[in-house]
Short mmCIF file of C-alpha atoms in Angstrom, two decimals:
data_model
loop_
_atom_site.label_atom_id
_atom_site.label_comp_id
_atom_site.label_asym_id
_atom_site.label_seq_id
_atom_site.Cartn_x
_atom_site.Cartn_y
_atom_site.Cartn_z
CA MET D 29 -7.96 23.47 1.93
CA SER D 30 -8.62 20.32 0.19
CA SER D 31 -9.08 20.37 -3.81
CA PRO D 32 -12.25 20.32 -5.25
CA PRO D 33 -13.73 16.97 -6.60
CA PRO D 34 -13.30 16.30 -10.42
CA PRO D 35 -16.09 17.22 -12.65
CA PRO D 36 -18.62 14.21 -13.35
CA ASP D 37 -17.31 13.85 -16.91
CA LEU D 38 -13.88 13.00 -15.73
CA LEU D 39 -15.43 10.42 -12.94
CA THR D 40 -17.44 8.85 -15.64
CA ALA D 41 -14.48 8.62 -17.75
CA ALA D 42 -12.14 6.90 -14.99
CA ARG D 43 -15.07 4.64 -14.29
CA SER D 44 -15.32 3.66 -17.70
CA HIS D 45 -11.53 3.32 -18.10
CA GLY D 46 -11.61 1.05 -14.99
CA ALA D 47 -14.49 -1.21 -16.39
CA THR D 48 -12.69 -1.22 -20.11
CA ARG D 49 -9.60 -2.62 -18.16
CA GLU D 50 -11.43 -5.21 -16.48
CA ARG D 51 -13.38 -6.37 -19.45
CA ALA D 52 -9.92 -6.77 -21.34
CA ARG D 53 -8.34 -8.82 -18.63
CA GLU D 54 -11.63 -10.98 -18.39
CA ALA D 55 -11.18 -11.46 -22.20
CA ILE D 56 -7.61 -12.16 -21.96
CA GLY D 57 -8.54 -14.73 -19.35
CA LEU D 58 -10.78 -16.52 -21.35
CA GLN D 59 -8.35 -16.63 -24.38
CA ILE D 60 -5.72 -17.91 -22.07
CA SER D 61 -8.08 -20.62 -21.06
CA ILE D 62 -9.03 -21.61 -24.41
CA VAL D 63 -5.21 -22.12 -25.25
CA ALA D 64 -4.68 -23.83 -22.44
CA PHE D 65 -7.25 -26.25 -23.04
CA VAL D 66 -6.39 -26.87 -26.76
CA LEU D 67 -2.75 -27.54 -25.73
CA ALA D 68 -3.82 -29.87 -22.84
CA ALA D 69 -6.09 -31.69 -25.32
CA LEU D 70 -3.14 -32.12 -27.96
CA VAL D 71 -0.62 -33.23 -25.32
CA ALA D 72 -3.37 -35.70 -24.14
CA LEU D 73 -3.77 -36.87 -27.48
CA LEU D 74 -0.05 -37.77 -27.94
CA VAL D 75 0.20 -39.23 -24.24
CA PHE D 76 -2.82 -41.63 -24.42
CA ARG D 77 -3.13 -42.16 -28.03
CA LEU D 78 -6.93 -42.52 -28.16
CA ARG D 79 -6.68 -45.29 -25.47
CA PRO D 80 -8.73 -45.38 -22.44
CA ALA D 81 -7.23 -44.18 -19.20
CA PRO D 82 -8.01 -45.06 -15.66
CA ILE D 83 -9.40 -42.27 -13.28
CA SER D 84 -6.79 -41.98 -10.77
CA GLY D 85 -3.22 -43.80 -10.03
CA PRO D 86 0.18 -44.34 -12.37
CA ASP D 87 -0.62 -43.34 -16.06
CA SER D 88 -3.97 -42.14 -15.29
CA LEU D 89 -6.26 -39.32 -16.37
CA GLY D 90 -6.08 -37.75 -13.13
CA GLN D 91 -2.40 -37.78 -13.01
CA PHE D 92 -1.92 -36.29 -16.46
CA ALA D 93 -4.21 -33.42 -15.51
CA ALA D 94 -2.94 -32.49 -12.28
CA VAL D 95 0.81 -32.56 -13.82
CA VAL D 96 -0.64 -30.27 -17.04
CA SER D 97 -2.40 -28.10 -14.71
CA ALA D 98 0.21 -27.48 -12.19
CA VAL D 99 2.43 -26.40 -15.49
CA ALA D 100 -0.35 -24.24 -16.87
CA ALA D 101 -0.72 -22.52 -13.39
CA ILE D 102 3.06 -21.69 -13.23
CA ILE D 103 3.22 -20.11 -16.84
CA VAL D 104 0.07 -18.38 -16.34
CA PHE D 105 0.47 -16.70 -13.14
CA VAL D 106 3.97 -15.77 -14.19
CA LEU D 107 2.60 -13.95 -16.83
CA GLY D 108 -0.59 -12.74 -15.16
CA ARG D 109 1.86 -10.84 -12.86
CA ILE D 110 4.69 -9.72 -15.03
CA VAL D 111 2.65 -8.90 -18.11
CA ALA D 112 -1.03 -7.95 -17.25
CA ALA D 113 -1.14 -7.30 -13.56
CA GLU D 114 0.53 -3.82 -13.40
CA PRO D 115 1.01 -2.66 -17.10
CA GLY D 116 1.84 0.87 -15.67
CA ARG D 117 4.50 -0.26 -13.40
CA GLN D 118 7.67 1.96 -13.71
CA ARG D 119 10.33 0.34 -11.89
CA ARG D 120 11.91 -2.87 -12.51
CA LEU D 121 11.19 -6.01 -10.60
CA GLY D 122 13.67 -6.34 -7.41
CA PHE D 123 15.05 -9.47 -5.97
CA LEU D 124 12.24 -9.81 -3.48
CA ASP D 125 9.73 -9.41 -6.22
CA ILE D 126 10.94 -12.43 -8.50
CA VAL D 127 11.00 -14.47 -4.88
CA ASP D 128 7.49 -13.60 -4.36
CA ILE D 129 6.22 -14.15 -7.93
CA ALA D 130 8.32 -17.78 -7.75
CA ALA D 131 6.66 -18.64 -4.62
CA PHE D 132 3.12 -17.69 -5.49
CA ALA D 133 3.50 -19.49 -8.71
CA PHE D 134 4.84 -22.52 -7.28
CA ALA D 135 2.04 -22.43 -4.64
CA HIS D 136 -0.81 -22.14 -7.27
CA ALA D 137 0.95 -25.07 -9.18
CA MET D 138 1.09 -27.27 -6.05
CA ILE D 139 -2.49 -26.33 -5.54
CA ALA D 140 -3.50 -27.45 -9.03
CA LEU D 141 -1.43 -30.55 -8.67
CA LEU D 142 -2.85 -31.76 -5.36
CA GLY D 143 -6.33 -30.26 -5.87
CA TRP D 144 -6.74 -32.51 -9.00
CA THR D 145 -5.13 -35.48 -7.72
CA LEU D 146 -7.48 -35.58 -4.78
CA ALA D 147 -10.38 -35.10 -7.03
CA ALA D 148 -9.45 -38.06 -9.19
CA THR D 149 -8.66 -39.99 -6.17
CA ILE D 150 -12.12 -39.24 -4.93
CA MET D 151 -13.87 -40.14 -8.22
CA GLU D 152 -11.99 -43.50 -8.31
CA ALA D 153 -13.53 -44.42 -4.91
CA GLY D 154 -16.82 -43.62 -6.13
CA LEU D 155 -16.36 -45.47 -9.73
CA ILE D 156 -14.31 -48.63 -8.74
CA GLY D 157 -12.91 -50.14 -11.80
CA ALA D 158 -14.26 -47.82 -14.28
CA VAL D 159 -12.09 -46.19 -17.02
CA VAL D 160 -12.45 -43.10 -18.96
CA PHE D 161 -12.94 -43.63 -22.92
CA PRO D 162 -10.61 -41.77 -25.05
CA VAL D 163 -12.53 -38.83 -26.35
CA PRO D 164 -13.57 -37.84 -22.85
CA VAL D 165 -9.67 -38.24 -21.74
CA LEU D 166 -8.65 -35.60 -24.28
CA MET D 167 -12.11 -33.20 -22.99
CA LEU D 168 -11.53 -33.82 -19.45
CA ALA D 169 -7.73 -33.17 -19.61
CA GLY D 170 -8.37 -29.91 -21.38
CA ALA D 171 -11.04 -28.72 -19.09
CA ALA D 172 -8.52 -29.20 -16.17
CA ALA D 173 -5.92 -27.16 -17.70
CA GLY D 174 -8.54 -24.62 -18.96
CA LEU D 175 -10.22 -24.09 -15.51
CA THR D 176 -6.82 -24.09 -13.87
CA ALA D 177 -5.27 -21.29 -16.38
CA TYR D 178 -8.41 -19.18 -15.78
CA VAL D 179 -8.53 -19.29 -12.08
CA THR D 180 -4.84 -18.85 -12.05
CA TYR D 181 -5.19 -15.73 -14.22
CA TYR D 182 -7.76 -14.35 -12.21
CA SER D 183 -5.75 -14.66 -9.20
CA ALA D 184 -2.70 -13.03 -10.61
CA THR D 185 -4.30 -10.11 -11.82
CA HIS D 186 -6.49 -9.57 -8.74
CA LEU D 187 -3.85 -10.52 -5.88
CA ASP D 188 -4.91 -8.72 -2.91
CA LEU D 189 -4.21 -9.33 0.86
CA GLN D 190 -7.35 -11.47 1.18
CA LEU D 191 -6.58 -13.64 -1.74
CA LEU D 192 -3.01 -13.79 -0.62
CA ALA D 193 -4.13 -15.29 2.81
CA THR D 194 -6.55 -17.67 0.97
CA VAL D 195 -4.06 -18.99 -1.27
CA LEU D 196 -1.58 -19.68 1.70
CA ALA D 197 -4.50 -21.44 3.49
CA VAL D 198 -5.22 -23.73 0.72
CA PHE D 199 -1.65 -24.34 -0.23
CA LEU D 200 -0.69 -25.37 3.68
CA VAL D 201 -4.04 -27.52 3.75
CA LEU D 202 -3.14 -29.27 0.72
CA GLY D 203 0.49 -29.99 0.92
CA VAL D 204 0.13 -31.31 4.50
CA LEU D 205 -2.80 -33.43 3.53
CA ALA D 206 -0.98 -34.82 0.40
CA SER D 207 2.00 -35.86 2.63
CA MET D 208 -0.25 -37.52 5.22
CA LEU D 209 -1.97 -39.49 2.60
CA THR D 210 1.26 -40.59 0.91
CA ALA D 211 3.43 -41.29 4.08
CA SER D 212 5.52 -44.55 3.72
CA ASP D 213 4.84 -45.15 7.46
CA PRO D 214 0.92 -45.16 8.13
CA LEU D 215 1.75 -44.89 12.04
CA TRP D 216 3.55 -41.72 11.54
CA TRP D 217 1.14 -39.93 13.79
CA LYS D 218 2.47 -41.99 16.68
CA GLU D 219 5.62 -39.83 16.96
CA ASN D 220 4.99 -36.12 16.00
CA LEU D 221 3.83 -34.19 13.07
CA SER D 222 7.68 -33.74 11.98
CA ALA D 223 7.66 -37.25 11.27
CA LEU D 224 6.40 -36.82 7.80
CA GLY D 225 9.41 -35.08 6.90
CA MET D 226 11.97 -37.79 8.01
CA THR D 227 12.11 -40.35 5.28
CA ASP D 228 13.48 -39.67 1.86
CA ASP D 229 10.26 -40.64 -0.23
CA LEU D 230 8.10 -38.08 -2.27
CA SER D 231 5.94 -37.92 0.78
CA ALA D 232 9.07 -36.24 3.15
CA ARG D 233 9.85 -34.06 0.18
CA THR D 234 6.40 -32.68 -0.45
CA PHE D 235 6.09 -32.05 3.39
CA ASN D 236 9.61 -30.19 3.83
CA LEU D 237 8.86 -28.27 0.66
CA THR D 238 5.47 -27.05 1.59
CA LEU D 239 7.01 -25.59 4.89
CA ILE D 240 9.84 -24.21 2.75
CA VAL D 241 7.33 -22.13 0.50
CA ALA D 242 4.68 -21.54 3.35
CA GLY D 243 7.41 -19.50 5.17
CA VAL D 244 8.19 -17.62 2.05
CA LEU D 245 4.64 -16.88 1.52
CA VAL D 246 4.01 -15.91 5.25
CA THR D 247 7.11 -13.37 5.00
CA THR D 248 5.65 -12.15 1.90
CA LEU D 249 2.17 -11.48 3.50
CA ALA D 250 4.07 -9.64 6.46
CA ARG D 251 5.61 -7.29 4.19
CA TYR D 252 2.33 -6.41 2.37
CA ALA D 253 -0.06 -6.64 5.34
CA THR D 254 1.70 -4.44 7.51
CA LYS D 255 2.45 -1.67 4.86
CA GLY D 256 0.24 1.29 5.60
CA ILE D 257 -1.38 0.25 8.81
CA PRO D 258 -2.79 2.87 10.55
CA THR D 259 -1.26 3.42 14.12
CA THR D 260 -0.13 5.88 16.79
CA HIS D 261 2.96 3.75 17.93
CA PRO D 262 5.96 5.20 16.18
CA ARG D 263 7.29 1.64 15.94
CA GLY D 264 4.18 -0.56 15.80
CA VAL D 265 4.24 -1.35 12.08
CA ALA D 266 7.88 -2.47 12.03
CA SER D 267 7.61 -4.70 15.34
CA VAL D 268 4.48 -6.46 13.80
CA ARG D 269 6.29 -7.09 10.73
CA THR D 270 9.50 -8.26 12.42
CA CYS D 271 7.52 -10.88 14.48
CA LEU D 272 5.72 -12.09 11.20
CA VAL D 273 8.67 -12.09 9.26
CA ILE D 274 10.41 -14.13 12.28
CA VAL D 275 7.36 -16.76 12.13
CA GLY D 276 7.85 -17.21 8.31
CA ILE D 277 11.58 -17.63 8.62
CA PHE D 278 11.49 -19.93 11.39
CA LEU D 279 8.69 -21.89 9.41
CA GLY D 280 10.74 -22.35 6.27
CA LEU D 281 13.65 -23.37 8.66
CA VAL D 282 11.47 -26.18 10.04
CA GLY D 283 11.42 -27.63 6.52
CA VAL D 284 15.02 -26.92 5.66
CA PHE D 285 15.96 -28.99 8.96
CA PRO D 286 14.32 -32.27 9.30
CA VAL D 287 14.06 -33.58 12.82
CA ASP D 288 15.94 -36.61 12.17
CA GLN D 289 18.74 -35.04 10.86
CA HIS D 290 18.89 -31.71 13.00
CA PHE D 291 17.05 -31.93 16.02
CA ALA D 292 18.35 -29.27 17.98
CA LEU D 293 17.94 -26.78 15.24
CA HIS D 294 14.40 -28.20 14.32
CA THR D 295 13.17 -27.80 17.59
CA GLY D 296 14.65 -24.39 18.03
CA VAL D 297 13.09 -22.91 15.20
CA ALA D 298 9.83 -24.36 15.87
CA SER D 299 9.85 -23.23 19.51
CA GLY D 300 11.09 -19.82 18.14
CA MET D 301 8.01 -19.62 15.82
CA VAL D 302 5.42 -20.19 18.96
CA VAL D 303 7.36 -17.68 20.82
CA ALA D 304 7.45 -14.87 18.11
CA TYR D 305 3.63 -15.59 17.80
CA ALA D 306 2.87 -15.24 21.34
CA VAL D 307 4.88 -11.88 21.60
CA LEU D 308 2.67 -10.65 18.41
CA VAL D 309 -0.40 -11.39 20.06
CA VAL D 310 0.53 -10.19 23.66
CA ALA D 311 1.98 -6.87 21.96
CA ILE D 312 -0.44 -6.21 19.16
CA ARG D 313 -2.80 -4.05 21.51
CA ARG D 314 -0.05 -1.67 21.92
CA TRP D 315 1.60 -1.79 18.66
CA VAL D 316 -1.77 -1.24 16.62
CA PRO D 317 -4.15 0.23 18.81
CA GLY D 318 -6.90 0.04 16.06
CA VAL D 319 -7.77 -3.57 16.12
CA SER D 320 -10.85 -4.62 17.49
CA ARG D 321 -11.52 -6.03 21.16
CA THR D 322 -12.74 -9.23 19.52
CA PHE D 323 -9.67 -10.11 17.62
CA LEU D 324 -7.46 -9.20 20.71
CA VAL D 325 -9.57 -11.60 22.90
CA LEU D 326 -9.22 -14.34 20.39
CA GLY D 327 -5.62 -14.14 20.18
CA TYR D 328 -5.50 -14.41 23.96
CA VAL D 329 -7.94 -17.41 23.93
CA PHE D 330 -5.61 -19.24 21.10
CA ILE D 331 -2.51 -18.84 23.59
CA LEU D 332 -4.37 -20.34 26.29
CA LEU D 333 -5.41 -23.28 24.06
CA ILE D 334 -1.91 -23.62 22.82
CA VAL D 335 -0.87 -23.86 26.58
CA LEU D 336 -3.57 -26.09 27.64
CA LEU D 337 -2.72 -28.53 24.71
CA ALA D 338 1.08 -28.48 26.03
CA VAL D 339 0.03 -29.66 29.42
CA PHE D 340 -2.30 -32.30 28.09
CA PHE D 341 0.88 -33.73 26.33
CA ALA D 342 3.04 -33.39 29.14
CA VAL D 343 0.64 -35.48 31.34
CA GLY D 344 0.30 -38.12 28.53
CA TYR D 345 -3.33 -37.13 27.67
CA TYR D 346 -2.67 -35.79 24.17
CA THR D 347 0.01 -37.30 21.46
CA LEU D 348 2.61 -34.50 20.26
CA THR D 349 0.99 -34.79 16.61
CA ALA D 350 -2.21 -33.71 17.95
CA VAL D 351 -0.90 -30.62 19.89
CA GLU D 352 1.10 -29.81 16.81
CA LEU D 353 -1.82 -29.92 14.29
CA VAL D 354 -4.10 -27.94 16.49
CA ALA D 355 -1.58 -25.35 17.44
CA GLY D 356 -0.48 -24.80 13.99
CA THR D 357 -4.08 -24.67 12.75
CA VAL D 358 -4.51 -21.88 15.43
CA VAL D 359 -1.39 -20.01 14.67
CA PHE D 360 -2.17 -19.77 11.04
CA THR D 361 -5.84 -19.04 11.51
CA TRP D 362 -4.61 -16.06 13.65
CA ILE D 363 -2.31 -14.90 11.19
CA ILE D 364 -4.89 -15.15 8.23
CA LEU D 365 -7.53 -13.04 10.52
CA PHE D 366 -4.82 -10.57 11.27
CA ILE D 367 -4.10 -10.21 7.35
CA ARG D 368 -7.90 -9.60 7.08
CA THR D 369 -8.02 -7.20 9.82
CA ALA D 370 -4.84 -5.36 8.83
CA ASP D 371 -6.65 -5.04 5.32
CA ALA D 372 -9.88 -3.85 6.85
CA LEU D 373 -8.04 -1.19 9.01
CA LYS D 374 -6.21 0.15 5.89
CA ARG D 375 -9.62 0.36 4.05
CA ASP D 376 -11.32 2.20 6.66
CA ALA D 377 -8.37 4.67 6.96
CA GLY D 378 -8.47 5.38 3.34
CA THR D 379 -12.16 5.75 3.20
CA ASP D 380 -11.94 8.19 6.01
CA THR D 381 -9.15 10.10 4.19
CA ALA D 382 -11.29 10.37 1.04
CA ALA D 383 -14.32 11.45 3.09
#
């Protein structure tokens, strides 16, 4: 026999407590944003010394704003996750918790760094030859850091599966795009996507580091996304988690072993990642019977698309770079959709239980 619902006054108190806590978080976020604005403006005053600055490039406003925003993102995310996100937490942080926080803090920092750099580059292309006057330099640098701090704090204190999936997608896109735009060899695409990580320049390090951190993020998402999925299969959740963890580990190893130095290992882990994904797509219907028919069909279509691209490459119609780009996009699109599907299944199960 189920327990009776709490009286209205208790429900009102609980809702009021939740609203108060959310208002407190919002106030803290605004305060952190103001502090970041002031500190960034003061540092900009010391760096530029009230001199005009170019929009992008070396010693520019864009470069400064990107760097200071990345630093702010790391500090604010760590503070948000440790101090404000779970004030009632009883257990100590474990090793995996620390790795998760470090990986997502780095991802937020890279998003800020690459995002502001890209924004400055676009503005430079539209305002050729323009410079930023001294006072706007201080204001814009502070605004970039303040906005980054506010968004990062919100992300740290409201981190759920859907937001985690969004962070992974944005991080991957910006990391790979930055590597493409800064590659020392402009014709890298004639070889393969892994050619971005073959040199010793900053572009190659960015590409490899993006893959390594993305692999950590995927394993983190695998643990959280599969926790509590409703299924009738006795080992369905464990099997899904294992396949996703394999995809994440192999993705990180692709960055650890550059193709020019470890060709066999690089090719092996890249192929193993695709195999693990294919096994997961084919077996997901049996492991998690609650997934929708549309999601199942979409997974099959993705596999057929990858096979078709491989055939096009075998006959010389497509380059390997095109195949890798499309296949990678398809795989991570499916993973992000699965995370959202798993979240929906758990929400529905929780609603049914409450009802």
